[in-house]
mmCIF file of C-alpha atoms in Angstrom:
data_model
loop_
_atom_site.group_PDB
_atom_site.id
_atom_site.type_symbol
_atom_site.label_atom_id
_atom_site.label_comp_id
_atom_site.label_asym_id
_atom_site.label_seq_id
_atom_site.Cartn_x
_atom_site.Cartn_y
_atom_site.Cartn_z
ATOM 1 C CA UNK G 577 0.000 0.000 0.000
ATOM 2 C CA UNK G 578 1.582 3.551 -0.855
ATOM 3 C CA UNK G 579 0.560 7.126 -1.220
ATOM 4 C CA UNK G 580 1.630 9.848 -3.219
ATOM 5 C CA UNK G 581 -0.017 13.011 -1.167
ATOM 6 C CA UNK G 582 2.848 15.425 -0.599
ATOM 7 C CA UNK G 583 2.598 16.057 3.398
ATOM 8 C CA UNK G 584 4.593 17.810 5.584
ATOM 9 C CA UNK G 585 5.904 15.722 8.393
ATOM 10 C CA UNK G 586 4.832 16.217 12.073
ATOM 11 C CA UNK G 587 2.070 15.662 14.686
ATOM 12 C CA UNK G 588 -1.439 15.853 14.222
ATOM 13 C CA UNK G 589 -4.348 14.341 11.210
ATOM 14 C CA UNK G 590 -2.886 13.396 8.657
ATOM 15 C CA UNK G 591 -4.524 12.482 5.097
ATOM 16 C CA UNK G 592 -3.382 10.158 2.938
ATOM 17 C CA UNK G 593 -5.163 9.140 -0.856
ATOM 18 C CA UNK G 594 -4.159 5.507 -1.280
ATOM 19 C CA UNK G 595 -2.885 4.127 -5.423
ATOM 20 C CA UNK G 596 -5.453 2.426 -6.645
ATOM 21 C CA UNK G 597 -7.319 2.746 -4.032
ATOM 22 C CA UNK G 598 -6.237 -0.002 -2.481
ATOM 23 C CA UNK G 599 -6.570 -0.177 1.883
ATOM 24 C CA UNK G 600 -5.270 -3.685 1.960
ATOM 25 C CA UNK G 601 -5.474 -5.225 4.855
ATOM 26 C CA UNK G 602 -5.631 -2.205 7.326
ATOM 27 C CA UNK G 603 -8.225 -1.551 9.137
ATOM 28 C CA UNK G 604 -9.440 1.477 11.413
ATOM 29 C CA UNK G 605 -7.363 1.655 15.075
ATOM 30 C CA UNK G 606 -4.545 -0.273 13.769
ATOM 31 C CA UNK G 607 -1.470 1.974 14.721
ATOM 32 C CA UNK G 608 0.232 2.595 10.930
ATOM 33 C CA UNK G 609 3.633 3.804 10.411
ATOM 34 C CA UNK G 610 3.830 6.270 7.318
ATOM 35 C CA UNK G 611 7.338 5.789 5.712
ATOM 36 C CA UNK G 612 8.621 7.746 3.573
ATOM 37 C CA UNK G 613 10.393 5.888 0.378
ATOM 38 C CA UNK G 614 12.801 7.765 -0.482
ATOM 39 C CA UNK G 615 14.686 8.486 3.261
ATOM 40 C CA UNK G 616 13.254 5.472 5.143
ATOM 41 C CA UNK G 617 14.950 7.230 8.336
ATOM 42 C CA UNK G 618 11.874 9.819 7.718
ATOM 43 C CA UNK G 619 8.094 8.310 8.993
ATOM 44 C CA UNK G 620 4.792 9.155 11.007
ATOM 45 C CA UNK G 621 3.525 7.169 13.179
ATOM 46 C CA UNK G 622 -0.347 7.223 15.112
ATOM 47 C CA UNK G 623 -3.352 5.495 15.036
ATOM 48 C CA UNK G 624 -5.371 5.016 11.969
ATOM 49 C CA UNK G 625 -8.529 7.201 12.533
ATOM 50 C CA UNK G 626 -10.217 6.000 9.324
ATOM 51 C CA UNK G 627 -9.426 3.731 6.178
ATOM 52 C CA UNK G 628 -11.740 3.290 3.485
ATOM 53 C CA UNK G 629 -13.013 4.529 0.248
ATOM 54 C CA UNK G 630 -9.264 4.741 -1.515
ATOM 55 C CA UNK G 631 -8.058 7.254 2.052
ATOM 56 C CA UNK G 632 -6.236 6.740 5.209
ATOM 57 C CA UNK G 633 -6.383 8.877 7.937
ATOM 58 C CA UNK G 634 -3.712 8.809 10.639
ATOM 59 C CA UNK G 635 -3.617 11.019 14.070
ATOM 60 C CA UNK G 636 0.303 11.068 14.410
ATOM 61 C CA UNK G 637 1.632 11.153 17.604
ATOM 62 C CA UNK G 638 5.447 10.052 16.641
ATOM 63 C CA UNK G 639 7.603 11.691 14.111
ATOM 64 C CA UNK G 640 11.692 11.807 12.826
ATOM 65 C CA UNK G 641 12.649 13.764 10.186
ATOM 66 C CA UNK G 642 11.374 17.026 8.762
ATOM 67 C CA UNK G 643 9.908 18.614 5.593
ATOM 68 C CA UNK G 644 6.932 17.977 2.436
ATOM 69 C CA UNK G 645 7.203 14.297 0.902
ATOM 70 C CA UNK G 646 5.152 12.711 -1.833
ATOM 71 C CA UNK G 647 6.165 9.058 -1.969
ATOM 72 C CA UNK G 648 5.105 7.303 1.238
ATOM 73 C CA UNK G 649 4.790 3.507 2.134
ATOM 74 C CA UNK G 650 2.676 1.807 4.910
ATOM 75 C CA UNK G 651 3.601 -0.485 7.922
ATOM 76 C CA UNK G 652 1.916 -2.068 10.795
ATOM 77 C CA UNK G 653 3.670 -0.277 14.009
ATOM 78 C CA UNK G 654 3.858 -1.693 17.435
ATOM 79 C CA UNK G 655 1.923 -0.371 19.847
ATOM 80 C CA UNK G 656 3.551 2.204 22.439
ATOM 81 C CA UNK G 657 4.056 0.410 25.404
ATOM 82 C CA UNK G 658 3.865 1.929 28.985
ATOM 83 C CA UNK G 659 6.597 4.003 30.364
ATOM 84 C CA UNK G 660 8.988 1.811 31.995
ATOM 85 C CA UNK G 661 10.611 2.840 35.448
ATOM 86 C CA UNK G 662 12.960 5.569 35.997
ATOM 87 C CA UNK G 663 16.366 4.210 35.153
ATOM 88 C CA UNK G 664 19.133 4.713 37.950
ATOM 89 C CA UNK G 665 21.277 8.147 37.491
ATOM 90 C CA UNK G 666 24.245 8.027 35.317
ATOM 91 C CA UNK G 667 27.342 9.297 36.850
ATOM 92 C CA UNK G 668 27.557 12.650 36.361
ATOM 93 C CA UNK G 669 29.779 13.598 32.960
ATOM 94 C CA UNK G 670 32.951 15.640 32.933
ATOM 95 C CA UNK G 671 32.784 19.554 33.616
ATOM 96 C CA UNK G 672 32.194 21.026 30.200
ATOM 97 C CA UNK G 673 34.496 24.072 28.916
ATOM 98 C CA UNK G 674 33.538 27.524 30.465
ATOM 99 C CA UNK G 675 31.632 29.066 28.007
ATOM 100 C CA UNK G 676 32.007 32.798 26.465
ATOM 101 C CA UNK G 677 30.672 36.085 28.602
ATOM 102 C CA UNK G 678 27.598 36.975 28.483
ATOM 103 C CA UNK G 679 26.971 40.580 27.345
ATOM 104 C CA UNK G 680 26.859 42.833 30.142
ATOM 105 C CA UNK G 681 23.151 43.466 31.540
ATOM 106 C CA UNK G 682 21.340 46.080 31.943
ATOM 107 C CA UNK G 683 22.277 48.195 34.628
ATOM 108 C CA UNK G 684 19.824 47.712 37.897
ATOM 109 C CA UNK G 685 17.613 50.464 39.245
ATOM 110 C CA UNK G 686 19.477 52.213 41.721
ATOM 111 C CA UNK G 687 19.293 50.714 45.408
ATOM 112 C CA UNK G 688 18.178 52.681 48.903
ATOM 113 C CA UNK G 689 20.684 54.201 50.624
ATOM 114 C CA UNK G 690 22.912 52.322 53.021
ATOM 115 C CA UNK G 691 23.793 53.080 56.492
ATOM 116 C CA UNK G 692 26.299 55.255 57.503
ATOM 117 C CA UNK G 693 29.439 53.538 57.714
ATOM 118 C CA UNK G 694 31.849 54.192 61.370
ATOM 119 C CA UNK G 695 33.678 57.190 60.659
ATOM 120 C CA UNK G 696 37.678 55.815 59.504
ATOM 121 C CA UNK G 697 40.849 56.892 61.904
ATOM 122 C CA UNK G 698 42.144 60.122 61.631
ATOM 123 C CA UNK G 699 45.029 60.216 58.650
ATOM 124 C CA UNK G 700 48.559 61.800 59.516
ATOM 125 C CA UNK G 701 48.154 65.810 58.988
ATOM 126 C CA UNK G 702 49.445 66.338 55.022
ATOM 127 C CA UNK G 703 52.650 68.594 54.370
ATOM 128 C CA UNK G 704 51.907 72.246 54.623
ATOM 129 C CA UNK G 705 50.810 73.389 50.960
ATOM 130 C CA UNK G 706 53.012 76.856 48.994
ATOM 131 C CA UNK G 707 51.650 80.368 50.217
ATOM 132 C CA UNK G 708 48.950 81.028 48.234
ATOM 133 C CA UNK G 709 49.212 84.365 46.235
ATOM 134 C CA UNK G 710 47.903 87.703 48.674
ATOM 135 C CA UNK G 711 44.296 87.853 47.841
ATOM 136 C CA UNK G 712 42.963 91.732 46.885
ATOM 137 C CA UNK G 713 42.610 94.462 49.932
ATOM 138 C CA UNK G 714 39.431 94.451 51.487
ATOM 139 C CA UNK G 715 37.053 97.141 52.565
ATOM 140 C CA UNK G 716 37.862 98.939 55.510
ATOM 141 C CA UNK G 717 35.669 98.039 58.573
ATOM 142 C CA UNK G 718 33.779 100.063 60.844
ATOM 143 C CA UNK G 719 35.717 102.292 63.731
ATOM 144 C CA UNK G 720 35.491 99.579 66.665
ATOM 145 C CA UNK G 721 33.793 101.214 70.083
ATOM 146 C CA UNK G 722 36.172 102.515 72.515
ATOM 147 C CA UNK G 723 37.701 100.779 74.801
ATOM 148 C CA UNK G 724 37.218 101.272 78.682
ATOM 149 C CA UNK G 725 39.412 103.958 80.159
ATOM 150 C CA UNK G 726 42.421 101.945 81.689
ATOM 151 C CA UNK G 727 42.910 102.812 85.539
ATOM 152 C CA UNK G 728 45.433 105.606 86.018
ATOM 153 C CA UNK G 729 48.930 104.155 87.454
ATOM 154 C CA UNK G 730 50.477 104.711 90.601
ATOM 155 C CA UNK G 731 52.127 107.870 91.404
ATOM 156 C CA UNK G 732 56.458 108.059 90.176
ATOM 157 C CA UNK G 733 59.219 108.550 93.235
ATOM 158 C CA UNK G 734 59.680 112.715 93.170
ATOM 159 C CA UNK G 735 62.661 113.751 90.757
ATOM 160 C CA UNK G 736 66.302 114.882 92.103
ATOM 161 C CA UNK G 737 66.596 118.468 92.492
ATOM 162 C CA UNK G 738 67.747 120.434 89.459
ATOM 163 C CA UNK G 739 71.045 122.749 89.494
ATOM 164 C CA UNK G 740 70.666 126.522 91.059
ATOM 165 C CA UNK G 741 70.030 128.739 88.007
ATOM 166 C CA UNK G 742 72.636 131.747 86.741
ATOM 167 C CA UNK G 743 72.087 134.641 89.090
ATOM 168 C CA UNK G 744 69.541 137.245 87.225
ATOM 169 C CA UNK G 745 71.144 141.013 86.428
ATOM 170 C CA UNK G 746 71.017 143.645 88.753
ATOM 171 C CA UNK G 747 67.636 145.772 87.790
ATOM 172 C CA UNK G 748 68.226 150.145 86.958
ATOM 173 C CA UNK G 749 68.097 152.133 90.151
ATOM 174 C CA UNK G 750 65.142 154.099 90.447
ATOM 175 C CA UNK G 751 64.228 158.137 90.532
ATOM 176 C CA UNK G 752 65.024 160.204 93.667
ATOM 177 C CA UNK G 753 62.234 160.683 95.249
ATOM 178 C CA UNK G 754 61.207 164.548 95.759
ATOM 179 C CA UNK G 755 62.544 166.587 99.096
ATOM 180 C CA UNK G 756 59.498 166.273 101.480
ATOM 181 C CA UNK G 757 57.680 170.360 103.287
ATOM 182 C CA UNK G 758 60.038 171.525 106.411
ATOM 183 C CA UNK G 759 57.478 170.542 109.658
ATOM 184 C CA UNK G 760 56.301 172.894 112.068
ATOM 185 C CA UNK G 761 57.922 173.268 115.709
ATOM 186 C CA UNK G 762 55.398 173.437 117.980
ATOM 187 C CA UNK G 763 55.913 174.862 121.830
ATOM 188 C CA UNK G 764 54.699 173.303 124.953
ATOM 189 C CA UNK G 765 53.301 173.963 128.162
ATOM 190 C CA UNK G 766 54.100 171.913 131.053
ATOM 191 C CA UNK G 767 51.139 170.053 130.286
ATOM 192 C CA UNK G 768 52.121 169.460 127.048
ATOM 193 C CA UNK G 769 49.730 171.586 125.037
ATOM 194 C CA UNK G 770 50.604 173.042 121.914
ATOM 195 C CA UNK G 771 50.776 177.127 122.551
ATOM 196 C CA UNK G 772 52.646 178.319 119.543
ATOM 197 C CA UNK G 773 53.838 176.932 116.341
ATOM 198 C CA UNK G 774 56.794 178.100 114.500
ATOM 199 C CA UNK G 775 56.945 177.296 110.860
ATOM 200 C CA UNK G 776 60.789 177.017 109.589
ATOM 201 C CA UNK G 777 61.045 176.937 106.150
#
């Protein structure tokens, strides 16, 4: 039994139009292997949904190979049996090579703030740095106030006594004065009164 339908191989219904016709001796439910002729390596395998009337119909559950064929024979296929137990675990294989680097990602959104870390040790105090160039004059300030009188000191020891100064000159002699009126004599009694006066002259 063969087909010439060009399908494309994978899972799912598949529909196949039979040469001649011909079904042979399949029947619906058998589980049919669709090989194809040309790469035998290449099939599809299910369970035959319907055969009659010069058409197969196949739900295909197993496939190898890839791509559109057009020359296709048929086989009976085993059926699948059930899943056998879990083998035991091979050792594990050799480390493979480290592969390349990965491009860089994308950088992260930026995290919260940690704490403050302890403040370090103080360093050593750096060398002393060249005198900077004298920076421009500045405005003159404002008079201060003034100060608080200081309190007046204590009184010096009295000085030595100077030398005697050069005697002065003698001053001009003055006017004679003018000759001063002859006085009167006067004559006395015994009782001393005045009883005649004599005028010299």
């Amino acid at each position: 039994m063969t087909s010439t339908s060009t399908i494309t191989i994978g899972t799912g219904i598949k529909t196949f139009t039979l040469a001649s016709g011909y079904a042979g001796a399949y029947i619906t439910g058998d589980r049919v292997r669709a090989i194809h002729s040309d790469t035998p390596t290449y099939y599809m395998e299910g369970y035959a949904n319907y055969v009659g009337g010069g058409t197969l119909i196949i739900t295909v559950d197993v496939i190898n190979g890839s791509g559109s064929h057009n020359n296709w024979a048929f086989s009976i296929a085993g059926i699948v049996g059930a899943t056998g137990a879990t083998g035991a675990t091979g050792a594990a294989g050799a480390t493979g090579a480290t592969g390349a680097a990965g491009a860089t990602g994308a950088t992260g959104a930026k995290g919260d703030q940690g704490i403050q870390g302890i403040q370090g040790i103080k360093g050593d105090t750096g060398a002393t740095g060249a005198t900077g160039a004298t920076g421009a004059k500045g405005d003159q300030g404002d008079q201060g106030i003034q100060g608080i009188q200081g309190i007046q000191g204590v009184k010096g020891d009295t000085g030595n006594t100077g030398a005697t100064g050069a005697a002065g000159t003698n001053g001009t002699n003055g006017t004679n004065g003018t000759n001063g009126t002859n006085g009167t004599n006067a004559v006395y009694d015994t009782d001393q009164a005045v009883i005649s006066m004599q005028v010299f002259g």
